[in-house]
CSV table of C-alpha atoms in Angstrom, one decimal:
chain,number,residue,atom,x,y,z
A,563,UNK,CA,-13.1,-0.7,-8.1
A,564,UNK,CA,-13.0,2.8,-8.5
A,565,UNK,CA,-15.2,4.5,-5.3
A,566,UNK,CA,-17.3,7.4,-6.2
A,567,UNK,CA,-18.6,10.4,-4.7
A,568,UNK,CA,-20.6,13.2,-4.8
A,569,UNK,CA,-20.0,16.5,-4.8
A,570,UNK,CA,-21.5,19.8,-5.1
A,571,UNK,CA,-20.4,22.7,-7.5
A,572,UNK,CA,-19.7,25.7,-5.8
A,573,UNK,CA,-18.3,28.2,-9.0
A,574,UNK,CA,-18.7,28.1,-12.6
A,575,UNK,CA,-16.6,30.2,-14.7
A,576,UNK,CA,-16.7,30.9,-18.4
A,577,UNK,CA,-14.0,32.2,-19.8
A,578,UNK,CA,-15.1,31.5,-23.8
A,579,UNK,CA,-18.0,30.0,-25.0
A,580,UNK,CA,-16.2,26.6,-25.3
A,581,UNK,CA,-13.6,27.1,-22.4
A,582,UNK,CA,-15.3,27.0,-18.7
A,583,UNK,CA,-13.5,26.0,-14.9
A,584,UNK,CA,-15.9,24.0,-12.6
A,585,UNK,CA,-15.2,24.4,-8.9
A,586,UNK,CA,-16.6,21.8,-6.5
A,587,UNK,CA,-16.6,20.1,-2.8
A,588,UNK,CA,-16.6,16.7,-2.5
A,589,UNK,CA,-15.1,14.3,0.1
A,590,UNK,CA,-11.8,13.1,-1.9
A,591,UNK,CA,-9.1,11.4,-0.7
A,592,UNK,CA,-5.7,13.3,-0.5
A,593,UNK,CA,-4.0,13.3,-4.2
A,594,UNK,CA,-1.0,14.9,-5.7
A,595,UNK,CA,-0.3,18.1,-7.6
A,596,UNK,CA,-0.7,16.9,-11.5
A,597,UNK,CA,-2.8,14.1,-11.0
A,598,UNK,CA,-6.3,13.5,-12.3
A,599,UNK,CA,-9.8,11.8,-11.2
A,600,UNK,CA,-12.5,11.5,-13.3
A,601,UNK,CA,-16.0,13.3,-13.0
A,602,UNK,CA,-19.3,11.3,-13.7
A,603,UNK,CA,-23.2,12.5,-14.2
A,604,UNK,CA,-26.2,10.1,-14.4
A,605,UNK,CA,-27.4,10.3,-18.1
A,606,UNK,CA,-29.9,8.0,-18.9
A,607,UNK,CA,-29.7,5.6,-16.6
A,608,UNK,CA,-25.9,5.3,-16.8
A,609,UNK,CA,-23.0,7.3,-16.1
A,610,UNK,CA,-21.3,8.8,-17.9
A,611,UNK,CA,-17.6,9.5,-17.0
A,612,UNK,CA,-14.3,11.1,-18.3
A,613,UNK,CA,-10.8,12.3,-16.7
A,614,UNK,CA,-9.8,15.5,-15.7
A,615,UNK,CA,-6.7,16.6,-14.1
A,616,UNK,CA,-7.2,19.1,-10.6
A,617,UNK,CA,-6.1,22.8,-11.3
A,618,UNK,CA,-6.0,23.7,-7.4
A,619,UNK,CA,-3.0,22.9,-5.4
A,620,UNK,CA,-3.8,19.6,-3.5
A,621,UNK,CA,-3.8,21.8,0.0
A,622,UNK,CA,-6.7,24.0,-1.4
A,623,UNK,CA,-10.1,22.0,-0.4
A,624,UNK,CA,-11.9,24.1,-3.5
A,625,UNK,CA,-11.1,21.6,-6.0
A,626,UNK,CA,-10.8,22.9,-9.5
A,627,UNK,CA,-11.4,21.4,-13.0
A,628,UNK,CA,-10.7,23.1,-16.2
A,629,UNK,CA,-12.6,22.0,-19.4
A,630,UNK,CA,-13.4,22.1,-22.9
A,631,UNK,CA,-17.0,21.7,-24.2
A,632,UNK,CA,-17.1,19.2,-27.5
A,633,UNK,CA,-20.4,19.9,-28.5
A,634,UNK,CA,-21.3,16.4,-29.7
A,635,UNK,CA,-19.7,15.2,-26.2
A,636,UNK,CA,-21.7,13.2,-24.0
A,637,UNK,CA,-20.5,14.9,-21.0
A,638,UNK,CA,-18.8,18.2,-21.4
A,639,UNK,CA,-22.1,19.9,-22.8
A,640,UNK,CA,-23.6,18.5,-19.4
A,641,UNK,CA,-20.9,19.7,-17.3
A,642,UNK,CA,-20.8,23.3,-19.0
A,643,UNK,CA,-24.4,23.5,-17.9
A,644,UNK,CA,-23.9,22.8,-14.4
A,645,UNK,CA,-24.9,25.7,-12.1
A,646,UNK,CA,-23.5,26.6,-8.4
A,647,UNK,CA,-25.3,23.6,-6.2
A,648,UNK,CA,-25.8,21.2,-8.6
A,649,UNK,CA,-24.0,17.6,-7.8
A,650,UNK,CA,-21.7,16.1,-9.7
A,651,UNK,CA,-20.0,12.5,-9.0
A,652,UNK,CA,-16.3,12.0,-8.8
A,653,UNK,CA,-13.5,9.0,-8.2
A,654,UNK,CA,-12.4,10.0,-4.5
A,655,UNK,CA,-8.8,8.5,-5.3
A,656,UNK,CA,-6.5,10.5,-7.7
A,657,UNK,CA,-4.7,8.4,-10.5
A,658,UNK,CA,-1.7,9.8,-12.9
A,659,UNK,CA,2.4,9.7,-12.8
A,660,UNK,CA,2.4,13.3,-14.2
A,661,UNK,CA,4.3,14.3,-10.9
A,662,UNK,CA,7.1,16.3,-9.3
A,663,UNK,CA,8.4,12.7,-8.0
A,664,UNK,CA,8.6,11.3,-11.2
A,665,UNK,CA,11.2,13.5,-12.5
A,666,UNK,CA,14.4,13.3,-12.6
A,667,UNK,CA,17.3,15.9,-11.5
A,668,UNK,CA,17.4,19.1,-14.2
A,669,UNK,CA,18.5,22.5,-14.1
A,670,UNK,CA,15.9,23.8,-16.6
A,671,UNK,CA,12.3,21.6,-16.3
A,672,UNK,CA,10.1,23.1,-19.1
A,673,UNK,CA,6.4,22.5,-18.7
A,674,UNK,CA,4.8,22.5,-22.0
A,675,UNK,CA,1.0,22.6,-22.3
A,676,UNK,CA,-1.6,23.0,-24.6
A,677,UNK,CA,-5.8,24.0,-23.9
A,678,UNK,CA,-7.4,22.8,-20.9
A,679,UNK,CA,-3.9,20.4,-20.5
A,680,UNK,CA,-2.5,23.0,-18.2
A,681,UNK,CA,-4.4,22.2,-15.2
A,682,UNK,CA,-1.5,20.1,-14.2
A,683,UNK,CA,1.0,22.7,-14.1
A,684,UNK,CA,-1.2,25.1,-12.0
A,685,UNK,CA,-1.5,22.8,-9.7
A,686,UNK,CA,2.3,21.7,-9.3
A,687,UNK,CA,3.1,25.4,-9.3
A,688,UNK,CA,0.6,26.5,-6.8
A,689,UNK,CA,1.1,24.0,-4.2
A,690,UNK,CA,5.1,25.1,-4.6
A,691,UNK,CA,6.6,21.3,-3.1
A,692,UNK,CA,9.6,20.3,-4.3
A,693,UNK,CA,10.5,22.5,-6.8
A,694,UNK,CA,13.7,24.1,-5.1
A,695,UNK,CA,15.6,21.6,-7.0
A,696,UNK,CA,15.2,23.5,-10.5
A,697,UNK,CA,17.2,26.7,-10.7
A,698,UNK,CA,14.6,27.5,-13.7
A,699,UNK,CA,11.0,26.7,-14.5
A,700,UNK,CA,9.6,27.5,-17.7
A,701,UNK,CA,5.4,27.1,-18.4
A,702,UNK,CA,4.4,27.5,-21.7
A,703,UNK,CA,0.6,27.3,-22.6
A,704,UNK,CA,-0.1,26.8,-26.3
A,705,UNK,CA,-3.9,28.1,-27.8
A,706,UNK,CA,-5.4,28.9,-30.9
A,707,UNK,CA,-6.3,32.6,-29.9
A,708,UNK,CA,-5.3,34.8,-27.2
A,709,UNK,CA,-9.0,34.6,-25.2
A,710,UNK,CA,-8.3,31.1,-25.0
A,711,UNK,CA,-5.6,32.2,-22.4
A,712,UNK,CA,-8.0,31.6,-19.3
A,713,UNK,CA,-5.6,31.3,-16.7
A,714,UNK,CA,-2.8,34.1,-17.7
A,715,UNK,CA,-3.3,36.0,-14.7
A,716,UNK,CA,-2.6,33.6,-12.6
A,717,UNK,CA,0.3,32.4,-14.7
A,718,UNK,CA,1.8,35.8,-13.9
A,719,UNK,CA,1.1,35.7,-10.1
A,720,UNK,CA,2.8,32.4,-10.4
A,721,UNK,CA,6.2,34.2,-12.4
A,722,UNK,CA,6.0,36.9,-9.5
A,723,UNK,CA,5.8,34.5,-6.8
A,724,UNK,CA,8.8,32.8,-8.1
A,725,UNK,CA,11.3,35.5,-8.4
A,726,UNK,CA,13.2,34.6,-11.5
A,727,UNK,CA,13.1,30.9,-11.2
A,728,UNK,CA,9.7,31.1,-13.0
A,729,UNK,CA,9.8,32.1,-17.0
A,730,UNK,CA,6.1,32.3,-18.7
A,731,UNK,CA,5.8,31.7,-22.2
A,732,UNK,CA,2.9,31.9,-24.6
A,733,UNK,CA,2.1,30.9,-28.0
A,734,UNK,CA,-0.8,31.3,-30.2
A,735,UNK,CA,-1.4,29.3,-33.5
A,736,UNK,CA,-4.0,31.4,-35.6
A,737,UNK,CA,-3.3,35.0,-34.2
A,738,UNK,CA,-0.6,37.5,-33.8
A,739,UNK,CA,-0.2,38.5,-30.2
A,740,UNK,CA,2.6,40.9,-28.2
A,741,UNK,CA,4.1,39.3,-26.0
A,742,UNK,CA,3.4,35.7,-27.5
A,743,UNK,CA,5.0,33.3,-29.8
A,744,UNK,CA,2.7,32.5,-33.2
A,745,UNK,CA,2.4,29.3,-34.7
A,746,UNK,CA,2.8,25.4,-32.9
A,747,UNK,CA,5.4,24.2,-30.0
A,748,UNK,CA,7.6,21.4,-32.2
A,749,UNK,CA,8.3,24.2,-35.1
A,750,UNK,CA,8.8,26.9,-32.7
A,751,UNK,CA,11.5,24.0,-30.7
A,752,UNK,CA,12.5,23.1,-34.2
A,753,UNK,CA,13.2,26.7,-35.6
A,754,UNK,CA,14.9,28.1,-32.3
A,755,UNK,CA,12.4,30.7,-31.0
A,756,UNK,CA,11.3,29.1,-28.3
A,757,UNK,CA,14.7,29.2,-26.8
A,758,UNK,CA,15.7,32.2,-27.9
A,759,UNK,CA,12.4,34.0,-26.3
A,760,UNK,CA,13.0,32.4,-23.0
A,761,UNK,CA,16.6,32.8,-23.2
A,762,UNK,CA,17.5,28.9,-22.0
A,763,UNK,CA,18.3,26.0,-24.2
A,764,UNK,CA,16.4,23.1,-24.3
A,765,UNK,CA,19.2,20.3,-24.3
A,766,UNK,CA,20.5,16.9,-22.8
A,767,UNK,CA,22.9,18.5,-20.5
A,768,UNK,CA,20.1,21.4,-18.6
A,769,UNK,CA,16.3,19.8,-19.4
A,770,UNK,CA,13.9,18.3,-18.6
A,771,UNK,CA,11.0,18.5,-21.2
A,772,UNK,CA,7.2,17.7,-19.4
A,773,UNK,CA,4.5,17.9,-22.4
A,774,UNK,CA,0.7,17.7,-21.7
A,775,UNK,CA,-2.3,18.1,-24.1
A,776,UNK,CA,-2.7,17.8,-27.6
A,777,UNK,CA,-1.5,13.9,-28.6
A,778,UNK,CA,-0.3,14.7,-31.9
A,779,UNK,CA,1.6,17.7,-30.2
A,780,UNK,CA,2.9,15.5,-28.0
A,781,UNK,CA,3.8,13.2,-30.4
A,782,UNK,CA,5.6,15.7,-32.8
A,783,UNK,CA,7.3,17.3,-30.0
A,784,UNK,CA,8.8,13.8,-28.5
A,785,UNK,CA,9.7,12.6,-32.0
A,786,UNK,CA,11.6,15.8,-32.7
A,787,UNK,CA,13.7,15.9,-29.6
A,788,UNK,CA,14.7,12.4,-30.1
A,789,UNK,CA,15.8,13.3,-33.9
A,790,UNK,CA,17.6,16.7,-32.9
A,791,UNK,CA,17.9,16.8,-29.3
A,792,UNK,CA,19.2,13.0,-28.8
A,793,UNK,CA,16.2,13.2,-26.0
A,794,UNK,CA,14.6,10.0,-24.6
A,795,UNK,CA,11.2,9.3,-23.1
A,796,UNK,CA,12.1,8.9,-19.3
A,797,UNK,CA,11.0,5.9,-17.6
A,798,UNK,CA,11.7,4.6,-13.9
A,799,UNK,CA,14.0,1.6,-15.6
A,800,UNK,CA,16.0,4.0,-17.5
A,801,UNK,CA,15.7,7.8,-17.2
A,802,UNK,CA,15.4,9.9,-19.4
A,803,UNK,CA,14.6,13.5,-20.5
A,804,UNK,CA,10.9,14.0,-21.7
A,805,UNK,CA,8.0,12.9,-19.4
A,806,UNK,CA,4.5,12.9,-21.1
A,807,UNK,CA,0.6,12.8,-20.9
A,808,UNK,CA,-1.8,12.6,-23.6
A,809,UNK,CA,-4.9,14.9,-22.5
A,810,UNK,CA,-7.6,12.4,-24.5
């Protein structure tokens, strides 16, 4: 049975009018950098509950949330209009296998993320453990339009804290941006331009691919390493080279 807690909101920042971050203290229990919890508010007379992976790094006590507002949602509307000192509830244990532990030996592990799906990354990344085993890193963070790039200032703290081993990709589907790739992440894989902008292959021998967000990305991506790549789905029984999580 999950236990529950509250805790209080301490920032709110909107970065769009659909994309917001929610930071909040509440009495958790210790968790790992890319897992999840779920937050909860009372709405008539039940609550009402969904998942959301932590942004922070698990040693940073302000913990973080990164969200989308649906606007027929139950609970992301609610959330959005949460203000500094209002409670929220949340699950004090962390759930998820999207971890640093799960993954095998690589020397290139490509995160790929799109929307609010980053969180996990930035969270991995931040706290820093365990990543001296990768002689590259590459985070790529897919969005319709370049203001939907909320955390791109920290992504570049994050390349210039890593010294080299840290390569920062983005793309954006329905815009033309410098400095970012246009269109989706399987055609950019598919066409070569995702490799060729970061300058490392994405193979069997070097990779390990880590996907988050979008399901039907997820899906496309997965189905078009197998078919090109010879890539597998890693699992404990029999590794692999693709690790994934669906962000709904």
């Amino acid at each position: 049975m999950a236990e529950w807690v509250t805790g209080k909101v301490t920032r709110v920042q909107n970065w769009t009018d659909s994309l917001f971050s929610l930071t909040v203290h509440a009495p958790v229990h210790a968790f790992t950098a890319g897992q999840f919890t779920k937050l909860g508010l009372e709405i008539d007379g039940e609550r009402v509950q969904r998942a959301y992976s932590y942004v922070n790094a698990p040693s940073n006590p302000d913990l973080e949330f990164y969200l989308v507002t649906v606007p027929e949602g139950k609970l992301s509307p609610r959330l959005h209009a949460l203000q500094p000192g209002d409670e929220v509830q949340l699950v004090s244990e962390a759930a998820g296998f999207f971890v640093l532990e799960e993954i095998p030996e690589c020397k290139t592990l490509w995160m790929l993320a799109t929307g609010t799906a980053l969180g996990p990354y930035l969270s991995i990344l931040q706290e820093g453990k365990d990543l001296e085993r990768f002689e590259n890193i590459v985070l790529l963070h897919a969005v319709r339009y370049a203001s939907d790039l909320s955390y791109l200032p920290l992504m570049l703290e994050l390349q210039e804290r890593y010294q080299g081993k840290l390569r920062i990709q983005t793309v954006v589907s329905r815009e033309t941006v410098a400095g970012s790739l246009t269109g989706r992440v399987p055609a950019l894989i598919e066409s070569g331009e995702l490799e060729a902008a970061v300058g490392l292959p994405m193979d069997i021998d070097t990779s390990h691919v880590m996907l988050c967000g979008n399901p039907q990305m997820v899906r496309d991506t997965q189905q078009l390493l197998k078919d090109t790549r010879q890539m597998a789905k890693h699992l404990r029984r029999r590794p692999g080279h693709m690790t994934a999580e669906h962000y709904w």
